[in-house]
Coordinates of C-alpha atoms in Angstrom, one line a residue:
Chain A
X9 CA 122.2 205.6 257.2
X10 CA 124.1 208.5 256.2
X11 CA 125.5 209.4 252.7
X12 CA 128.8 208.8 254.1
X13 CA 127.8 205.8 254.4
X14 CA 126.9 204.4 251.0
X15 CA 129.1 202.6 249.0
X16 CA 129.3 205.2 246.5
X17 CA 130.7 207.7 248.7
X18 CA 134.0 205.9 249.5
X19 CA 136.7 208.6 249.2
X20 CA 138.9 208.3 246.1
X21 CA 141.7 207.0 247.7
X22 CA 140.4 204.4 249.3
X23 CA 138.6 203.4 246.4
X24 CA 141.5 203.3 244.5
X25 CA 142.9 201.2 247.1
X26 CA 140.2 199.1 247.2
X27 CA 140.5 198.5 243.4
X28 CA 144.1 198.0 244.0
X29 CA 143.6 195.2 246.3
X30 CA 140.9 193.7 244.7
X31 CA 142.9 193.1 241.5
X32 CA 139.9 193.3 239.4
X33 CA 138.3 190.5 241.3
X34 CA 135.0 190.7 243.9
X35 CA 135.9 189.5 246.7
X36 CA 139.0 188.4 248.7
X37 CA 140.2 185.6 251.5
X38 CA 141.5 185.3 254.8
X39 CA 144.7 184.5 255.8
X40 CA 143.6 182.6 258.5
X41 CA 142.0 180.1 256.1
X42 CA 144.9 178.9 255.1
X43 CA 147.6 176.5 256.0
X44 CA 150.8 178.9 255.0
X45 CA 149.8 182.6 254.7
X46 CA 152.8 183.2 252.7
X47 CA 155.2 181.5 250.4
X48 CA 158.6 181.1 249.8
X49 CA 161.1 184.4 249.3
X50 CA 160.7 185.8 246.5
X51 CA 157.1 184.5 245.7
X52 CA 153.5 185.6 245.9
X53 CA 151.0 184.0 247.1
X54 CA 147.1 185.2 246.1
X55 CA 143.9 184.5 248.6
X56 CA 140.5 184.3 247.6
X57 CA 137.8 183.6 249.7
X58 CA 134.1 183.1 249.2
X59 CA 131.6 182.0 251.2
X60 CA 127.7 182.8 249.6
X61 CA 126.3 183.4 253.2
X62 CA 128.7 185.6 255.0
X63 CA 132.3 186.5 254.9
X64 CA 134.2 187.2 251.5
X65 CA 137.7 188.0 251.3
X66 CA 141.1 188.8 248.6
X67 CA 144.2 189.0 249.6
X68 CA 147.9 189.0 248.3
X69 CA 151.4 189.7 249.8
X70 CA 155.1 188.9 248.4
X71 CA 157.7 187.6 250.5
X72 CA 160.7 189.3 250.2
X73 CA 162.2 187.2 253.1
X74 CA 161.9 183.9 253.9
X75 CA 159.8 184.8 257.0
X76 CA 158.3 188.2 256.0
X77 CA 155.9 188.9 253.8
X78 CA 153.9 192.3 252.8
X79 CA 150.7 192.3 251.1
X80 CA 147.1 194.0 250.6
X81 CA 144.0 192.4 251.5
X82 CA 140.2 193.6 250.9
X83 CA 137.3 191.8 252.8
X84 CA 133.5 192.2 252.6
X85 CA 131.3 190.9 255.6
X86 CA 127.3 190.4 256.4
X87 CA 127.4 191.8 260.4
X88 CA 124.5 189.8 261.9
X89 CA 121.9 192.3 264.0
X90 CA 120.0 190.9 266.5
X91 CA 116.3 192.2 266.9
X92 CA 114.1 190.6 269.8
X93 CA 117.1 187.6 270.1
X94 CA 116.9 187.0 266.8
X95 CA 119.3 187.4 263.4
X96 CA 116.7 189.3 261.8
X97 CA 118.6 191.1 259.6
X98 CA 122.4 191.8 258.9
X99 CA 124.8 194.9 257.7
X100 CA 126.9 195.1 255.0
X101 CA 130.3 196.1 256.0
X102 CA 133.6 196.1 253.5
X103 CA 137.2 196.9 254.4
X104 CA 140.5 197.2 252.6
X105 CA 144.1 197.4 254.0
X106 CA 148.1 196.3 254.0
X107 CA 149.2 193.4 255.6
X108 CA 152.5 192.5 257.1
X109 CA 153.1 188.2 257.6
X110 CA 155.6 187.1 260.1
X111 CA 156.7 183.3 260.3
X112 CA 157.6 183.7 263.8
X113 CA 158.8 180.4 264.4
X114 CA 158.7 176.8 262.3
X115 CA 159.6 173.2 264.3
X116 CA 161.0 171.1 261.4
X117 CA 161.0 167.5 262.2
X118 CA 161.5 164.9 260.8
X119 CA 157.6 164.0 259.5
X120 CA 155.8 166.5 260.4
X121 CA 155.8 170.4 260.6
X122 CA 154.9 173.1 262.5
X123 CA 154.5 177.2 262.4
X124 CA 153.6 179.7 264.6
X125 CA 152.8 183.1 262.4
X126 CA 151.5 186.3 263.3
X127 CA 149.6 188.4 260.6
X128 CA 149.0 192.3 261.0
X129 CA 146.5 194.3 258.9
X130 CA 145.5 197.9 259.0
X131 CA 143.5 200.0 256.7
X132 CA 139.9 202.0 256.4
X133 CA 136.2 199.7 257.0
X134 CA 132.8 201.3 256.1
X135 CA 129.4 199.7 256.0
X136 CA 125.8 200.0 257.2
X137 CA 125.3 202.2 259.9
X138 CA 128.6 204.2 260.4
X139 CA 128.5 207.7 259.6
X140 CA 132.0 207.4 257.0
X141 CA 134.6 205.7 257.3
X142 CA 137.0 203.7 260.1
X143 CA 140.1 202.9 260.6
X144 CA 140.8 199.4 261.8
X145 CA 143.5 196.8 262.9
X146 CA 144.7 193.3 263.3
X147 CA 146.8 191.4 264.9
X148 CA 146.0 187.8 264.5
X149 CA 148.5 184.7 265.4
X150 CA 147.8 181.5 263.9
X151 CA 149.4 177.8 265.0
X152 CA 149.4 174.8 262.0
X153 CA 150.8 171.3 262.2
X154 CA 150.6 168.8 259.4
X155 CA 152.7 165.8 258.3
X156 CA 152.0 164.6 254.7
X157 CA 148.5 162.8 256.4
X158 CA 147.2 164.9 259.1
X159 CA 146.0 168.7 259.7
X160 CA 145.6 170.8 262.6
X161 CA 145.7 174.5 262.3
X162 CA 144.2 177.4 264.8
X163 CA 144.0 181.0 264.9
X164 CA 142.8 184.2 266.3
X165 CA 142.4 187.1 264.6
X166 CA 140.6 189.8 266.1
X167 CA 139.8 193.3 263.8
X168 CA 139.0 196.3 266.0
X169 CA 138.2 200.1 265.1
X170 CA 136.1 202.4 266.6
X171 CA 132.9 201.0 266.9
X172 CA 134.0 197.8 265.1
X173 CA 134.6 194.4 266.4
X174 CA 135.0 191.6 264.4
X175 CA 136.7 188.7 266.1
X176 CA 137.4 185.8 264.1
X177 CA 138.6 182.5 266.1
X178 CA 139.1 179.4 264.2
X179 CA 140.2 175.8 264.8
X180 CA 140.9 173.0 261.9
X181 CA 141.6 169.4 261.7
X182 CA 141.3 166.9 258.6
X183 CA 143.4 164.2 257.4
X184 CA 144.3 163.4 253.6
X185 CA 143.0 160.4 252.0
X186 CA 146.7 158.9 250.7
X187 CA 149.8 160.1 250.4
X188 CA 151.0 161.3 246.9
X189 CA 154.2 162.4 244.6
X190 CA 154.8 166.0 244.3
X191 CA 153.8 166.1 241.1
X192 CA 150.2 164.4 242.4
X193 CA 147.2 166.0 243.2
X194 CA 146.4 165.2 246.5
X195 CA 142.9 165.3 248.5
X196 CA 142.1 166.2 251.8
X197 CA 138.7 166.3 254.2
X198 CA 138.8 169.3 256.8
X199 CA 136.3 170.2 259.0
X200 CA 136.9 174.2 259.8
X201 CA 134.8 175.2 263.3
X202 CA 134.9 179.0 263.6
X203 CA 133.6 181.5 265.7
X204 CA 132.9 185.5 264.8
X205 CA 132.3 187.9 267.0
X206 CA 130.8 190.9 266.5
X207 CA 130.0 194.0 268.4
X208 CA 126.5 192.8 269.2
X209 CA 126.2 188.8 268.3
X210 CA 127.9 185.9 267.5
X211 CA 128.3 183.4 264.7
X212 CA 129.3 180.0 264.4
X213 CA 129.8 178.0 262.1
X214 CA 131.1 174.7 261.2
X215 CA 132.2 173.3 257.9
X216 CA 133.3 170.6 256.2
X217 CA 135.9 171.1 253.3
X218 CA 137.1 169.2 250.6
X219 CA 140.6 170.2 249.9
X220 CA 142.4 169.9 246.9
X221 CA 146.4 170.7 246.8
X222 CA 148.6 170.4 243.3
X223 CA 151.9 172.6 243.7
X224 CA 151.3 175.7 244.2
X225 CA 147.7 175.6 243.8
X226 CA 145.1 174.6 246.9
X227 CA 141.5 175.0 246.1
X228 CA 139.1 174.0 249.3
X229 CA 135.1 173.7 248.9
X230 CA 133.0 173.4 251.3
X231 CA 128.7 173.9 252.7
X232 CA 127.7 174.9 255.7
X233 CA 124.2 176.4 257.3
X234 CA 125.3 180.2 255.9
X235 CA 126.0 178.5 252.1
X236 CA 128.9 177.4 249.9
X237 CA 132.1 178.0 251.0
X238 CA 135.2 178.4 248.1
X239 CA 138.6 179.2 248.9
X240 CA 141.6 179.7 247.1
X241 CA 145.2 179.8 247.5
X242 CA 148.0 180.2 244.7
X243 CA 152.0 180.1 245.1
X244 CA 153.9 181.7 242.4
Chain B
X13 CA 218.2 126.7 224.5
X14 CA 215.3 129.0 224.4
X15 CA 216.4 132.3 224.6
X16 CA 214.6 135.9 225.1
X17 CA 215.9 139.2 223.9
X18 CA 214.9 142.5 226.0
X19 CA 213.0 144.3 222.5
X20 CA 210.9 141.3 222.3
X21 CA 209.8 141.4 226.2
X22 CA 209.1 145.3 225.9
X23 CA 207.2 144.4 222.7
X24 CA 204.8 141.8 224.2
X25 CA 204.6 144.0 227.4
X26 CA 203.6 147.1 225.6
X27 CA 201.1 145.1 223.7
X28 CA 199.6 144.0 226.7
X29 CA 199.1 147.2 227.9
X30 CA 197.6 148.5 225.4
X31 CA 195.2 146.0 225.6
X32 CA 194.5 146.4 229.3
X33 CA 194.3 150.2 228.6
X34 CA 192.1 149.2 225.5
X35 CA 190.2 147.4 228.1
X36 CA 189.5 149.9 230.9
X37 CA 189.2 152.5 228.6
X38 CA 185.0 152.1 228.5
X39 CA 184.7 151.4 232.2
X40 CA 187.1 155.1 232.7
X41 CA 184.5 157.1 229.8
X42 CA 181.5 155.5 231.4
X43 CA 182.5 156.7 235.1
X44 CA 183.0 159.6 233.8
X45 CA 179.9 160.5 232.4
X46 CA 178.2 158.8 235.5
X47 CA 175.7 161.2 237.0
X48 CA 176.4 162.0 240.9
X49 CA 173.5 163.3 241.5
X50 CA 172.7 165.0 245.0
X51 CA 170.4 163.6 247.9
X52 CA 169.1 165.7 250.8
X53 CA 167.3 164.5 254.0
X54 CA 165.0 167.4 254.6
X55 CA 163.2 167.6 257.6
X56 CA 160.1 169.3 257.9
X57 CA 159.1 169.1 253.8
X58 CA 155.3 167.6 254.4
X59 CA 154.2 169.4 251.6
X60 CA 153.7 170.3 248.4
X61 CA 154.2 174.2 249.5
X62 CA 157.3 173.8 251.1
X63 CA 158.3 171.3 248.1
X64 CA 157.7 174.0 245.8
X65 CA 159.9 176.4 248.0
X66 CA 162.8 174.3 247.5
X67 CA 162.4 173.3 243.8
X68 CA 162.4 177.0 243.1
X69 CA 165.3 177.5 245.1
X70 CA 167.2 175.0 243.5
X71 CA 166.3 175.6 240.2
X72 CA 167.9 179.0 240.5
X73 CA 171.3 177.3 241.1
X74 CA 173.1 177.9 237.8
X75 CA 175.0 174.2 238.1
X76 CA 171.3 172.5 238.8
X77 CA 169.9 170.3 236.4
X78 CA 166.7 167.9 237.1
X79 CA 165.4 168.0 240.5
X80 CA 163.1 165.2 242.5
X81 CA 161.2 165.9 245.5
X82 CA 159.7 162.7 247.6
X83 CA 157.9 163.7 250.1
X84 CA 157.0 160.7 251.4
X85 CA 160.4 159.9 252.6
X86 CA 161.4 163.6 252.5
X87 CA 164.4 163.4 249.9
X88 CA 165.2 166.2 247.5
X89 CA 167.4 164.8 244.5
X90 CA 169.1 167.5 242.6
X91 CA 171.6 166.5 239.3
X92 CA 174.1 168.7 237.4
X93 CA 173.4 170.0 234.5
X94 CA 176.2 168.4 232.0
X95 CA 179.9 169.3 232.5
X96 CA 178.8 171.2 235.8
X97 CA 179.4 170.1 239.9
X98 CA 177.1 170.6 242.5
X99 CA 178.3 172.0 245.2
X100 CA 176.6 170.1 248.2
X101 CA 177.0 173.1 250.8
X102 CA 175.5 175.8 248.6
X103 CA 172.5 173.1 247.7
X104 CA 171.9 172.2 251.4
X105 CA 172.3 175.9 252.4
X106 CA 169.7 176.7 249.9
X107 CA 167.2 174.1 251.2
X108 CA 168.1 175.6 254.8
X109 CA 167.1 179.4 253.0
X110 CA 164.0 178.1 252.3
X111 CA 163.1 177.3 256.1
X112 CA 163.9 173.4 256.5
X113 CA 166.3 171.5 258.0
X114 CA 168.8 169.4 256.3
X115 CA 169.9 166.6 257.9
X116 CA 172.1 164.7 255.3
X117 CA 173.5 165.2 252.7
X118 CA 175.1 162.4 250.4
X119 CA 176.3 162.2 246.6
X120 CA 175.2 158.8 244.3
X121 CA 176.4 157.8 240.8
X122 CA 172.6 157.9 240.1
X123 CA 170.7 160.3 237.7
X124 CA 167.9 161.4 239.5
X125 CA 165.4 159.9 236.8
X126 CA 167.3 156.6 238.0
X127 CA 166.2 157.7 241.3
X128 CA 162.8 158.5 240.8
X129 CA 162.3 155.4 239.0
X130 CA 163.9 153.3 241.8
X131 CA 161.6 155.1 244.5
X132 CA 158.5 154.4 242.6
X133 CA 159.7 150.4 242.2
X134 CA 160.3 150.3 246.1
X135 CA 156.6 151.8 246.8
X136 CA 155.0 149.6 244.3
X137 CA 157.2 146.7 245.7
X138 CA 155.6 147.7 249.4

């Protein structure tokens, strides 16, 4: 490992960014998680992601259309390494960047909805094993339908730099238990499959959520074989 | 011979006048203060997101008084605040702003806490 390298040598500006995007909290979430990346015009919409066993995310953006959305977004990773076959060990790896969300297209009928987004990131990635700093980029699409019972949602979102690749592909289905009012919280069971891909290995994992929706807040939690898995969404 | 002179006719016709007037004079105040609230099919509100979308939409509206979002049957309810009209285009064009389609539009003499009420009764009914 170089000096570079360590967390502590992070050029200024990109801490500061990195502080900015944070928001004073640890760790972030990814937009992919999530049923709507963005919220209405005029509104922001804040991410956080956790999961104890690999990939921890924040994120934010403000839409200042009804279909466009600009935000910042900070994610830190465990890459696995693969020694003799085997995940024997794993590298830390943290990035921070701006993010643009595009609501490409919606279907509005008349019980049920559906979206087709793209999200585009861009920013600076360090970690184990790289000699400074990267840049990196995103272009991820993502597909959701849901009616007031059902779920499905899908996405790709593939982050490349030089001598980074971290491929994220991810499918979602789940139902809620009962309709409710508006004003109601209401419940939902979601089972997320995903897939990461990184310049060496792959992950996969498969979780079952419980998701929780009240306004503008959505709270999902969930286990899987990497740990406990915590996201959060809020529209305000 | 009976005999009628024309100031006692006018008389008994002016008096019953006044008494019809005096008559549909509640019925005229109460339709007057009768809410006509707005109702909106939207299609494409499933939830609570896009719900919130809309609400904050139309709370902006400076005429726009309670609001009442079912998304079950995918109704928004808006009402006037008091003395102030709704106008249905800019409410439905402000539902449209916020990404979903509106597919009717129609005005009840209903406040829209009548309206919640008689949604809930109908599910319970169910």
């Amino acid at each position: 490992m170089t000096d570079s390298s360590r967390p502590g040598a992070l050029r200024r500006g990109t801490a500061a960014a990195l502080r900015g995007a944070l928001c004073g909290a640890l760790f972030a979430t990814t937009p992919a998680a999530f049923a709507l990346p963005m919220a209405s015009e005029g509104s922001w919409m804040t991410m956080a992601d956790f999961n104890s066993g690999g990939e921890r995310d924040i994120a934010a953006n403000h839409a200042v259309t009804g279909r466009d959305a600009f935000g910042v977004m900070a994610t830190r990773w465990k890459e696995p390494v693969l020694h003799g076959g085997v995940h024997a060990q794993h590298h830390e790896r943290e990035s921070a960047g701006l993010t643009y969300t595009r609501l490409v297209h919606r279907w509005n009928l008349p019980h049920a909805q559906a979206n087709l987004w793209f999200v585009g990131s861009a920013g600076r990635a360090r970690g184990h094993g790289w000699a400074g700093e990267r840049s990196f980029w995103s272009p991820a699409v993502m597909a959701d339908y849901e009616t007031t019972r059902l779920y499905l949602g899908a996405g790709l979102e593939p982050k490349r730099g030089s001598g980074l690749r971290h491929d994220t592909a991810w499918v979602r289905a789940g139902f809620s238990f009962y309709e409710v009012d508006y004003e109601q919280v209401q419940p939902w069971f979601i089972v997320e499959s995903k897939r990461v891909r990184y310049a060496g290995t792959t992950r996969d994992e498969v979780t079952p959520l419980l998701r929780l929706i009240h306004r503008g807040l959505f709270v999902e939690l969930g286990r899987n074989r990497e740990g406990t898995q915590f996201n959060l969404m809020w529209a305000y | 011979m009976i005999t009628t002179r024309p100031a006692s006719i006018a008389r008994r016709l002016a008096g019953a006048l006044a008494l019809a007037a005096a008559a549909a004079l509640p019925a005229a105040a109460w339709a007057a203060e009768a809410a006509q609230s707005l109702k909106l099919q939207v299609n494409g509100m499933v939830c609570s997101f896009c719900a919130q979308g809309i609400e904050k939409r139309l709370k902006a509206l400076p005429a726009a008084g309670p609001i009442f979002i079912d998304l079950r049957n995918k109704v928004v309810a808006v009402e006037p605040l008091p003395g102030q009209v709704l106008d249905a285009q800019k409410v439905a064009s402000e539902v449209r702003e916020a990404g979903y389609e509106v597919v009717a539009t129609e005005t009840v003499a209903q406040t829209v806490a009548q309206i919640r009420a008689e949604t809930r009764a109908a599910r319970q009914g169910r």
